[in-house]
XYZ file of C-alpha atoms in Angstrom:
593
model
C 58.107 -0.234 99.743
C 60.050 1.898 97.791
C 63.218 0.292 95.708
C 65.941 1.731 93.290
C 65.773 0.285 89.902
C 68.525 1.910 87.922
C 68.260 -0.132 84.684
C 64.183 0.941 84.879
C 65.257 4.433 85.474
C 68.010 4.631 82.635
C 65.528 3.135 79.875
C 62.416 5.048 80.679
C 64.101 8.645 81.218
C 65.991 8.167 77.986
C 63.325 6.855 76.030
C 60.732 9.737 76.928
C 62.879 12.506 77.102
C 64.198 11.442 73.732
C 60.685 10.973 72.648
C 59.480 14.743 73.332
C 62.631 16.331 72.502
C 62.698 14.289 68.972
C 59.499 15.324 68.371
C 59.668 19.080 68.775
C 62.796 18.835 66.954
C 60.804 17.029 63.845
C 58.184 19.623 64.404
C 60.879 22.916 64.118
C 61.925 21.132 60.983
C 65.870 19.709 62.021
C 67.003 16.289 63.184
C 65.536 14.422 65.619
C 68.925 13.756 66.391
C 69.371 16.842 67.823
C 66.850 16.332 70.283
C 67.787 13.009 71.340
C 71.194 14.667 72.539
C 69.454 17.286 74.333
C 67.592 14.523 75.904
C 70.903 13.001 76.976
C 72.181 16.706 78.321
C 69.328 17.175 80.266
C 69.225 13.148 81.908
C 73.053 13.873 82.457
C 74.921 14.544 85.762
C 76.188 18.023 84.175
C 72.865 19.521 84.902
C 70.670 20.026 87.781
C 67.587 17.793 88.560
C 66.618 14.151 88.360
C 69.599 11.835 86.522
C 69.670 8.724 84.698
C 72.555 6.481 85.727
C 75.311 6.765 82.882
C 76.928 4.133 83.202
C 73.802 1.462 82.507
C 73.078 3.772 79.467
C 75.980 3.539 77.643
C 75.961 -0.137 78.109
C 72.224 -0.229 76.612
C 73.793 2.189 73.709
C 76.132 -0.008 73.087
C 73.761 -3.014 72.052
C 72.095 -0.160 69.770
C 75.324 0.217 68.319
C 75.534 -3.876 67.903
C 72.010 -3.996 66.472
C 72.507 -1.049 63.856
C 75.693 -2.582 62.561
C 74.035 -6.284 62.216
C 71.210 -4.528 60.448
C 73.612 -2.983 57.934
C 75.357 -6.761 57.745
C 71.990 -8.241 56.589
C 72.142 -5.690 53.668
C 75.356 -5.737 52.656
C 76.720 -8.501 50.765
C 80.546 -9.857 50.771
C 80.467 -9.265 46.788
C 79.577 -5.420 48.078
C 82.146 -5.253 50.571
C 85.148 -6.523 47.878
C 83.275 -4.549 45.242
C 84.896 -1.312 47.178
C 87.419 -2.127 48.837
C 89.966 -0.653 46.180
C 88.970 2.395 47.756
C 87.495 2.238 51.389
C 91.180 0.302 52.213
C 93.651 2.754 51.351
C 91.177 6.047 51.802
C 90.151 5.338 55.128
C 93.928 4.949 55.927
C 95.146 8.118 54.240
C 91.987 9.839 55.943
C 93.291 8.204 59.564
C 96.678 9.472 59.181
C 95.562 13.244 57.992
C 93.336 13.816 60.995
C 95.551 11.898 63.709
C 98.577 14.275 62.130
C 96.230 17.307 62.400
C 94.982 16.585 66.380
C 98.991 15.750 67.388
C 99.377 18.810 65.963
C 97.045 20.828 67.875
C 98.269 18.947 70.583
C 101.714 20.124 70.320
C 100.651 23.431 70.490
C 98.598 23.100 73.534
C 101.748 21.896 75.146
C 100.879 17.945 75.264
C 103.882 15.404 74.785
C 104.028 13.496 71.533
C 101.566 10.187 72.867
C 98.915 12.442 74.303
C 98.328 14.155 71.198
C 99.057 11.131 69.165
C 95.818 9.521 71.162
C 94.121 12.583 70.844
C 94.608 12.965 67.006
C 93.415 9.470 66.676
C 90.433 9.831 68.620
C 89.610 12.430 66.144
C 89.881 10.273 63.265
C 87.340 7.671 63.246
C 83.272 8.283 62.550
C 80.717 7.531 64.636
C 78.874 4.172 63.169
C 75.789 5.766 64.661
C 75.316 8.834 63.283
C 77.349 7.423 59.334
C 74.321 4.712 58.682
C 71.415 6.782 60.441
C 72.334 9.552 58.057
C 72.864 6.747 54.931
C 69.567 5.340 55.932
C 67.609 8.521 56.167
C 68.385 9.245 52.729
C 68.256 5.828 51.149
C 72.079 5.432 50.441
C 73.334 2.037 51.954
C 71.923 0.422 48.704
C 73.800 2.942 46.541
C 77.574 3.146 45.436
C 78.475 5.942 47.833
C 76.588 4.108 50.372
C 78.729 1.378 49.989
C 81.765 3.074 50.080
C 80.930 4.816 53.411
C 80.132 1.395 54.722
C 83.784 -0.331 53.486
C 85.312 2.935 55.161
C 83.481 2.799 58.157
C 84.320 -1.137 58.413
C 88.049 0.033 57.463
C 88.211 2.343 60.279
C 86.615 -0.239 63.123
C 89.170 -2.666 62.418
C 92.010 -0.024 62.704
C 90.593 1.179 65.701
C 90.621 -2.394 66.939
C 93.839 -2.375 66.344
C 94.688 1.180 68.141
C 93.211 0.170 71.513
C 95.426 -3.091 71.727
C 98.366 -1.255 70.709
C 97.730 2.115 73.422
C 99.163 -0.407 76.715
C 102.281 -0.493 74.556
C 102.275 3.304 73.657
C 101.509 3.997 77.546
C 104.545 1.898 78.348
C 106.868 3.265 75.643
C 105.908 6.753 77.296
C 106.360 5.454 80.693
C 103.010 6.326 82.351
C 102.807 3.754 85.420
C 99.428 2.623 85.249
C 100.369 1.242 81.594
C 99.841 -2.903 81.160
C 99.328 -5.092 78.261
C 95.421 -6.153 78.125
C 96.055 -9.112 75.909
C 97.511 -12.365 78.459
C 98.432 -14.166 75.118
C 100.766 -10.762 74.960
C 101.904 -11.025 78.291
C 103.038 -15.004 78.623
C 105.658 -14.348 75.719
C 106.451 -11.018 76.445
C 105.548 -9.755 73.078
C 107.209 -6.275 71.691
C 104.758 -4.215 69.764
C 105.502 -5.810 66.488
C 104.461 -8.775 68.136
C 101.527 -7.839 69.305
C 100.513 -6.106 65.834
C 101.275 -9.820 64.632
C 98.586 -11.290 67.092
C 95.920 -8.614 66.397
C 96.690 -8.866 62.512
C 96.091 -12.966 63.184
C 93.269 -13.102 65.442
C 91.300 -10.781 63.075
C 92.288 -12.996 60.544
C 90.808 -16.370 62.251
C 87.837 -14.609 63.070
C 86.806 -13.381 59.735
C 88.152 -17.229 58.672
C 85.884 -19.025 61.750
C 82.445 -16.502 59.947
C 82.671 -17.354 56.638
C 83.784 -21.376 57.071
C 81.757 -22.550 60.276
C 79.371 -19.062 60.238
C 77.998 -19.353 56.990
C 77.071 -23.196 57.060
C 75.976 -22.901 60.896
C 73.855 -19.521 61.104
C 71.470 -19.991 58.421
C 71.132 -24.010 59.065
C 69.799 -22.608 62.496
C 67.775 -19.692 61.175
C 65.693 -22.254 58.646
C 65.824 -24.913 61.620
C 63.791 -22.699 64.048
C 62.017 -21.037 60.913
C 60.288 -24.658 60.613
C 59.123 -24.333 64.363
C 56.538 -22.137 63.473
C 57.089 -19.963 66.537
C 57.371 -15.993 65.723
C 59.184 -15.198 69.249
C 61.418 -18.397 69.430
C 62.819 -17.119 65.632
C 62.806 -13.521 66.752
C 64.992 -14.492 69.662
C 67.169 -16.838 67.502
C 67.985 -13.805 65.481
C 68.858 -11.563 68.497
C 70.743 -14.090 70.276
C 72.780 -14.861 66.904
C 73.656 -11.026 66.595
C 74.724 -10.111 70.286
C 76.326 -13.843 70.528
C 78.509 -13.210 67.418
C 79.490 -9.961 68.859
C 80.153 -10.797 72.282
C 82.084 -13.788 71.128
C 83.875 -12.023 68.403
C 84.756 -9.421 71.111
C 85.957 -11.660 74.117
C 88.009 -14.354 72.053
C 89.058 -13.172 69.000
C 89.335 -9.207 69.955
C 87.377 -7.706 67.519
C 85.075 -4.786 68.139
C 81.379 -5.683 69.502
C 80.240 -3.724 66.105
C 82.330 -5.146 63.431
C 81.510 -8.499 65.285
C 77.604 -7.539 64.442
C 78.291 -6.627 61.066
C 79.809 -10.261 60.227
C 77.274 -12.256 61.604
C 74.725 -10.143 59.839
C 76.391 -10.487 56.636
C 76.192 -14.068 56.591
C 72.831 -14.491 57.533
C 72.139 -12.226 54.448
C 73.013 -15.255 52.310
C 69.614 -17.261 54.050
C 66.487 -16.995 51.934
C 64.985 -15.589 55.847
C 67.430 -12.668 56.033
C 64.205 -10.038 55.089
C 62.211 -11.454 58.025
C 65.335 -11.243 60.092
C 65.633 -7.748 59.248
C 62.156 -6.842 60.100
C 61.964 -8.974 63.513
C 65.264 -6.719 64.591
C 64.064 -3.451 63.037
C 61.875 -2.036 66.568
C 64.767 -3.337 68.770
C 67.339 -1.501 66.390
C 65.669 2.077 66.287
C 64.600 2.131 70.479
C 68.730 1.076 71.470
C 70.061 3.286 68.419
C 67.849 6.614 70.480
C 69.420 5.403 74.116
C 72.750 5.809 72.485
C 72.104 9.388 70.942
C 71.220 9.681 74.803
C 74.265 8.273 76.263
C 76.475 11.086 74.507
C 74.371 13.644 75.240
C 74.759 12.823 78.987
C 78.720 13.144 78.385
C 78.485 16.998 77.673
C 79.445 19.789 80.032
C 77.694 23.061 78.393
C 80.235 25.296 80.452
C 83.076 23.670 78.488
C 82.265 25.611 75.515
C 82.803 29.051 77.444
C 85.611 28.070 79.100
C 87.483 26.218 75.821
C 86.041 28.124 73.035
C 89.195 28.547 70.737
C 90.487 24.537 71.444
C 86.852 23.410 71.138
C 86.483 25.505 68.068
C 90.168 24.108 67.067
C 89.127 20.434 67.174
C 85.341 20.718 65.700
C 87.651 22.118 62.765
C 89.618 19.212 62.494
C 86.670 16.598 62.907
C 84.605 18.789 60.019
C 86.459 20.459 57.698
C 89.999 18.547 58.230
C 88.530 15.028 57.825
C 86.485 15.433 55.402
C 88.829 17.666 53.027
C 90.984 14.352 53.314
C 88.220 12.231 52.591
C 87.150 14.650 49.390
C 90.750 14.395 48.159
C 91.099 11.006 48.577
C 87.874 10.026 46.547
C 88.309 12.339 44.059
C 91.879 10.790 43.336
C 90.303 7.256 42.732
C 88.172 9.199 39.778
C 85.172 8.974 41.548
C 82.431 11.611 40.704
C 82.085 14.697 42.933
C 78.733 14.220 44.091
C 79.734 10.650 45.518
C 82.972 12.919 47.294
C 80.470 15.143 48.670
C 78.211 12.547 50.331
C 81.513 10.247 51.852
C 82.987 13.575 53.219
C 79.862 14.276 54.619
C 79.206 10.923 56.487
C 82.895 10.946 57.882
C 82.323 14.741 59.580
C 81.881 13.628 63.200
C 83.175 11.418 65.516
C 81.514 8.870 68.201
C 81.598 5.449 70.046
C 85.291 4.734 69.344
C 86.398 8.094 70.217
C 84.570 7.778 73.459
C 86.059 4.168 74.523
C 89.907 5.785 73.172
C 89.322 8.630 74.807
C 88.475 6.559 78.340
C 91.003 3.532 77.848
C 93.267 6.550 76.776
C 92.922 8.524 80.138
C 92.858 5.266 82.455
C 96.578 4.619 80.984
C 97.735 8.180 82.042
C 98.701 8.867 77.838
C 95.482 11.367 77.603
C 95.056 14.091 79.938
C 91.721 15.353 81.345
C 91.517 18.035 78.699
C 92.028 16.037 76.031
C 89.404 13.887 76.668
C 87.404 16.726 77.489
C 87.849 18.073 73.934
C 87.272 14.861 72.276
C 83.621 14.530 73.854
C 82.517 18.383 73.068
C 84.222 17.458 69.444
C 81.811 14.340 69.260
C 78.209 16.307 70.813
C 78.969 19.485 68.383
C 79.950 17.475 65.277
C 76.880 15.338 65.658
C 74.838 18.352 66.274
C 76.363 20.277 62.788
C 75.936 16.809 61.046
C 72.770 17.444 59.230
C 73.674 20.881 58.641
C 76.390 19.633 56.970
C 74.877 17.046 55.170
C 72.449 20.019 54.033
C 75.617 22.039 53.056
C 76.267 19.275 50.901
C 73.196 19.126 48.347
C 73.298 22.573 48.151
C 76.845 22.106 46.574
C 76.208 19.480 44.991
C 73.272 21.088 43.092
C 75.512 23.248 41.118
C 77.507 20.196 39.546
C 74.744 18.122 39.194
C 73.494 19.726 35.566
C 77.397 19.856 34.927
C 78.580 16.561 35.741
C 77.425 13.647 33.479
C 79.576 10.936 35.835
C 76.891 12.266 38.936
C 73.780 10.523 36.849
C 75.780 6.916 36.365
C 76.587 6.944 39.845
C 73.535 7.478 41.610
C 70.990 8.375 39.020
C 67.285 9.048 39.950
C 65.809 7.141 36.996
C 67.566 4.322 34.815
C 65.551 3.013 31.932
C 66.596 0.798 28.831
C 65.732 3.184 26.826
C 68.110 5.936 26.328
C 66.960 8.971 27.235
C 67.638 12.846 26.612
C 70.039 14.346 29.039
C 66.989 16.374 30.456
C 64.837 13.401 30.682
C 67.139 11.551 32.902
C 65.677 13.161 36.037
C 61.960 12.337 35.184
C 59.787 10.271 32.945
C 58.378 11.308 29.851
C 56.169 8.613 30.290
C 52.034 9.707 30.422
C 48.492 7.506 31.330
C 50.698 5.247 33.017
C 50.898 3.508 36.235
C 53.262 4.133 38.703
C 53.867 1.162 41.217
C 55.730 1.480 44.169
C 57.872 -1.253 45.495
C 59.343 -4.114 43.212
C 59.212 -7.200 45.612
C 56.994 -10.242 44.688
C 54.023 -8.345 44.807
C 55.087 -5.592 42.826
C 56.693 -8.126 40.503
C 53.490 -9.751 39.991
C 51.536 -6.400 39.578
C 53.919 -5.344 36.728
C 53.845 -9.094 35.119
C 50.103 -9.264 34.480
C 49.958 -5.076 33.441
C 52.933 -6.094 30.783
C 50.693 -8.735 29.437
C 47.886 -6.442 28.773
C 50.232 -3.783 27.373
C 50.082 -1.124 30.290
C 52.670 1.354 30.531
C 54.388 1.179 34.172
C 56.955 3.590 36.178
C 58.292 1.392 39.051
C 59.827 3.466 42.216
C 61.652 1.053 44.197
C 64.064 2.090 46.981
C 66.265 -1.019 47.926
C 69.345 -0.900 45.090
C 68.813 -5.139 44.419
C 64.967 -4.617 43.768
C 65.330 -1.728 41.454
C 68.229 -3.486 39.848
C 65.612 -6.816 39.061
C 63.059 -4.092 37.664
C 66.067 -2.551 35.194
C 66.948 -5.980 33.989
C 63.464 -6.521 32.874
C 63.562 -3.389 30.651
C 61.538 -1.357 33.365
C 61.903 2.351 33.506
C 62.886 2.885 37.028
C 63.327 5.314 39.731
C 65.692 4.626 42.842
C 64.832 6.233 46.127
C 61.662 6.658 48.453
C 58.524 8.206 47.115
C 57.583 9.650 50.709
C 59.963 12.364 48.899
C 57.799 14.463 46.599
C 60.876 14.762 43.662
C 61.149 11.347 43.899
C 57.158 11.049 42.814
C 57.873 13.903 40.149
C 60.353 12.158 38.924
C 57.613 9.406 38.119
C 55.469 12.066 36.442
C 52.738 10.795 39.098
C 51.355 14.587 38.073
C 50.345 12.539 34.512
C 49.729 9.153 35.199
C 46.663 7.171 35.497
C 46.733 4.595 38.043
C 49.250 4.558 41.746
C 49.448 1.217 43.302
C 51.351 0.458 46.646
C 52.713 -2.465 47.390
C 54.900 -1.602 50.746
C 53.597 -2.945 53.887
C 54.340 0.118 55.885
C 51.188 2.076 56.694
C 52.716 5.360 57.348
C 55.100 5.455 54.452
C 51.929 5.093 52.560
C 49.788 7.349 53.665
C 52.542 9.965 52.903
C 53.149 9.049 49.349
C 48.711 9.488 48.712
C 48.857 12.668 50.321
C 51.448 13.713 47.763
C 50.051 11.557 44.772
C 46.607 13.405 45.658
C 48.207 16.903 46.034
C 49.995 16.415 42.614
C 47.109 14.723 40.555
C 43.461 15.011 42.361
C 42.256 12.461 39.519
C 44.579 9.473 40.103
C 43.148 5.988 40.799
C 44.970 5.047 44.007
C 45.167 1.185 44.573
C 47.385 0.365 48.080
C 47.748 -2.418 50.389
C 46.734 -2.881 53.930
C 47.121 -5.502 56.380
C 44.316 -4.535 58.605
C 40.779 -3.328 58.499
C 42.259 -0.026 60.872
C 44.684 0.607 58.521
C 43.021 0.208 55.756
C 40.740 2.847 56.987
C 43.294 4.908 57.525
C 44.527 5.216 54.062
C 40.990 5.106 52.866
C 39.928 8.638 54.680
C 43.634 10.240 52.929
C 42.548 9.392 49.544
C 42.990 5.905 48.248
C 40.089 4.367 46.063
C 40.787 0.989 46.391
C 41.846 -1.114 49.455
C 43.506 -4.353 49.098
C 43.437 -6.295 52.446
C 45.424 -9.508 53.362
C 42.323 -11.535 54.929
C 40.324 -10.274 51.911
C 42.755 -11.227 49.200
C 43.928 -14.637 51.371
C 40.006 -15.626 51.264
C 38.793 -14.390 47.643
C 41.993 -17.073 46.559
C 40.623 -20.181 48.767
C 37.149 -19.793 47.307
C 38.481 -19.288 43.973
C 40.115 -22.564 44.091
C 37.271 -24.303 45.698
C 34.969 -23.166 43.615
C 36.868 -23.997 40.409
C 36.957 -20.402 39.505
C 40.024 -18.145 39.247
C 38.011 -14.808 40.106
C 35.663 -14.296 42.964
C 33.765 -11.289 42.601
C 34.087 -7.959 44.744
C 30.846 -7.692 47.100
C 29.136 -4.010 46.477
C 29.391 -2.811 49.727
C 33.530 -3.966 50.210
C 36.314 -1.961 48.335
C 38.871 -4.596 48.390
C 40.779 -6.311 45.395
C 42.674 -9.266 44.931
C 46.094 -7.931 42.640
C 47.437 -11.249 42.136
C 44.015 -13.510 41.409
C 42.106 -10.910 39.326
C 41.938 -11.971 35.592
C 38.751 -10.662 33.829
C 38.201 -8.248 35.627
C 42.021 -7.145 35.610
C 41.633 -4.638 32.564
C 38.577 -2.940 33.912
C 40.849 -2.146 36.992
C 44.025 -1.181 36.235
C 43.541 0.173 32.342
């Protein structure tokens, strides 16, 4: 017998949808973004056939939101938080204030009263957390100063939006709509004013950030090692999801902190446990499928007649949200002496709006201080700013481009290759370096690798994408290129065109088999050595190119014989093409020179 099953419904229709539409998207060359929010248009109750339930999506979006941010947390270290705070503090206020001044504004004009456009202005002000990091991430920024920045802004801006829905029950009351109530009982059993109640927000922020980094950061990574030692894959895996959405509910429910900035904490100490990289990886699938359902969810909340019908206050706000906000933003960093490329990228990042303008804009209308229109405006505003995002972001590079040969402070701040050796002003953006080996990735393999090729005096290139990796590969006098090599300047930058030898270390199959298409299109006579954890993949990258395979059950073996054998080599058999890149010593030269 037939039976509804909403939740079921919701998942699957969001998931596919967003599946073909991201795809044809990737294949017309622009964002899969964009076709995750048609997916959400066309599983939305504003057009005709089949709908998903909206409601149960944008509760599943939100634990994509929770996810992403604890993600980010397990990447981003207190010291990197502090480290910008001199400037994500007081720009993300300034930048607050400009936009909410700019929407009351419009508001005025449209004939609202002073707290209608106030909560429409600040609805307007704050990015999405979505659509900020999935851009970062794309382009391999988080790591990176301006990465950083965005980040401290973007954490910034949660906690004054925290502080903006508390304070709206007392706006609604000032402004005498009826349905207007304080939401905090603490609030309502001494009668608190609004200075009051700015008072209690202020402290219970306060003892939450206090209760993470006293009883947090002893407690979550004593539990993390605890079940670590259990030797059970799921029972850790679920440890580290049920420490996330734990934190964040609890941070939510009794200390009134956002679900996402919740997230972020509890990520951020569990970065300080010697398991945070496995953590990271157990959470990644769980992270990308919840972060698509909540592209979804907004896509569901657009009405495609509203852009007829309000063109010129549609077009009015989407000016406000892109060129408004991020003008502020450019000013601001620019002030602080920071370099314009860095400007560029922040302004970029902070040219949309999302979750907190959604859950303003409905807590906003519920209190009768934000009309129907209004909220209208603010959910068009979020679709089409998310939409022009990459555009923008495209808009960016191309302006940046033109001050990059200019501007000597671009190459400190985010320079393609830092070496030891000082280089020409033209050779900053790619290595002079010939016959050499280029390795990708600098974790412990990649450490390794590069150890025994110094030893036998062969020139290296590392490429290394994560900022703490490539920093360990500078301090050891490494010439060394930030960012992915799946990007073809990022390999020319390497002078993989010259060099003799390519070995991968990453894990990720796909990734890989991107960067030897590339390495093979650039130089058809490069030895490629990469790393495979199966015999399937390591077919795979065998058929694009690579001459030697290094499996994990090969390598694990070759080292158990080796040591009962008394030997430190075991010899490759003629009809394998697998090497061991750690336990190789005589025939190491042979290899790799």
């Amino acid at each position: 017998m037939a039976h509804e099953t909403p939740l079921i419904t919701a998942i699957v229709m969001g998931l596919c949808l967003a599946f073909l539409f991201g795809a044809i998207a990737n294949r017309l060359r622009i964002s899969p973004l964009v076709g995750y929010l048609l997916a959400g248009v066309i599983a939305g109750p504003n057009t005709p056939g089949f709908h998903a339930d909206a409601g149960l999506t944008n509760q599943l979006a939100e634990i994509g939101v929770i996810l992403l941010m604890f993600g980010v947390g397990l990447h981003f270290s207190m010291k990197d938080l502090l480290s910008v705070r001199a400037i994500a503090v007081p720009g993300a206020i300034v930048q607050m204030v400009t936009a909410t001044f700019l929407g009351t504004c419009l508001g005025l004009i449209m004939g609202w009263n002073i707290s209608n456009g106030l909560t429409f202005g600040l609805a307007l002000s704050t990015a999405s957390t979505v659509v900020l990091l999935r851009a970062m991430q794309e382009r391999r920024l988080i790591e990176t100063k301006r990465g950083r920045i965005a980040v401290g802004w973007l954490i910034v801006e949660d906690m004054a939006m925290v502080f903006a829905l508390v304070l709206l029950p007392s706006l609604a009351s000032i402004s005498g709509a009826t349905e207007a109530a304080p939401v905090d009982p603490i609030a309502i059993w001494f009668n608190f004013g609004i200075t009051g109640i700015i008072g209690l927000t202020i402290t219970k922020v306060i003892l939450f950030i206090a209760t993470m980094m006293v009883i947090g950061r002893r407690l979550i990574p004593l539990l993390l090692k605890i079940i670590a030692q259990t030797g059970s894959r799921e029972l850790f895996s679920l440890s580290v999801l049920a420490i996330a959405l734990g934190v964040a509910f609890g941070a939510a429910h009794l200390f009134g902190v956002s679900l996402a900035l919740g997230a972020f904490f509890a990520g951020m100490i569990m970065s300080e446990s010697e398991l945070c990289h496995r953590a990271a990886e157990e959470t990644l699938p769980l992270r990308d499928a919840f972060a698509v359902l909540f592209f979804v969810s907004v896509g569901m909340l657009f009405e495609p007649m509203k852009v007829i019908h309000n063109f010129i206050p549609l077009f009015a706000t989407l000016l406000i949200i892109i060129f408004g906000k991020s003008l502020a933003a450019f000013l601001i960093v620019r002030a602080f002496r920071h370099p314009i490329g860095t400007s560029l990228t922040i302004s970029a990042s902070l040219a949309q709006i999302g979750e907190f303008s959604f859950i303003l804009a409905g807590f906003g209308n519920t209190l009768g201080i934000l009309n129907d229109d209004a909220r209208d405006l603010i959910l068009g505003g979020a679709i089409l700013s998310i939409l022009l995002n990459p555009l923008v972001f495209v808009a960016v590079e191309k302006v940046k481009q033109k001050f990059e040969c200019a501007l000597i402070e671009e190459k400190v701040d985010n320079a393609v290759i830092e070496s030891i050796p000082k280089h020409t002003e033209e050779q900053l953006f790619k290595s002079s370096k010939t016959g050499h080996t280029v390795i990708i990735g600098f974790s412990r393999v990649g450490q390794l690798v590069t150890a025994k090729l110094g030893k036998i005096n062969i020139p290296v290139v590392i490429i290394e994408d994560v900022g703490r990796n490539a920093e360990k590969a500078r301090n050891a006098n490494l010439e060394t290129i930030t960012g992915n090599a799946v990007y073809e300047d990022i390999l020319d930058a390497a002078n993989i065109a010259h060099a003799l030898k390519l070995v991968l270390t990453i894990s990720n199959t796909f990734e890989a088999g991107r960067i030897v298409s590339i390495a093979r299109n650039r130089n058809s006579d490069i030895h490629i050595v990469a790393h495979a954890l199966s015999e399937s993949e390591g077919k795979y990258l065998s058929d694009l190119g690579v001459d030697t395979i290094v499996a994990d059950d090969q390598q694990i073996a070759n080292g158990i014989i080796g040591h009962l054998v008394g030997i430190q080599t075991v010899p490759r058999e003629k009809d394998t093409d697998t090497i061991g890149p750690i336990l190789f010593v005589e025939e190491e030269r042979a290899v790799l020179s």
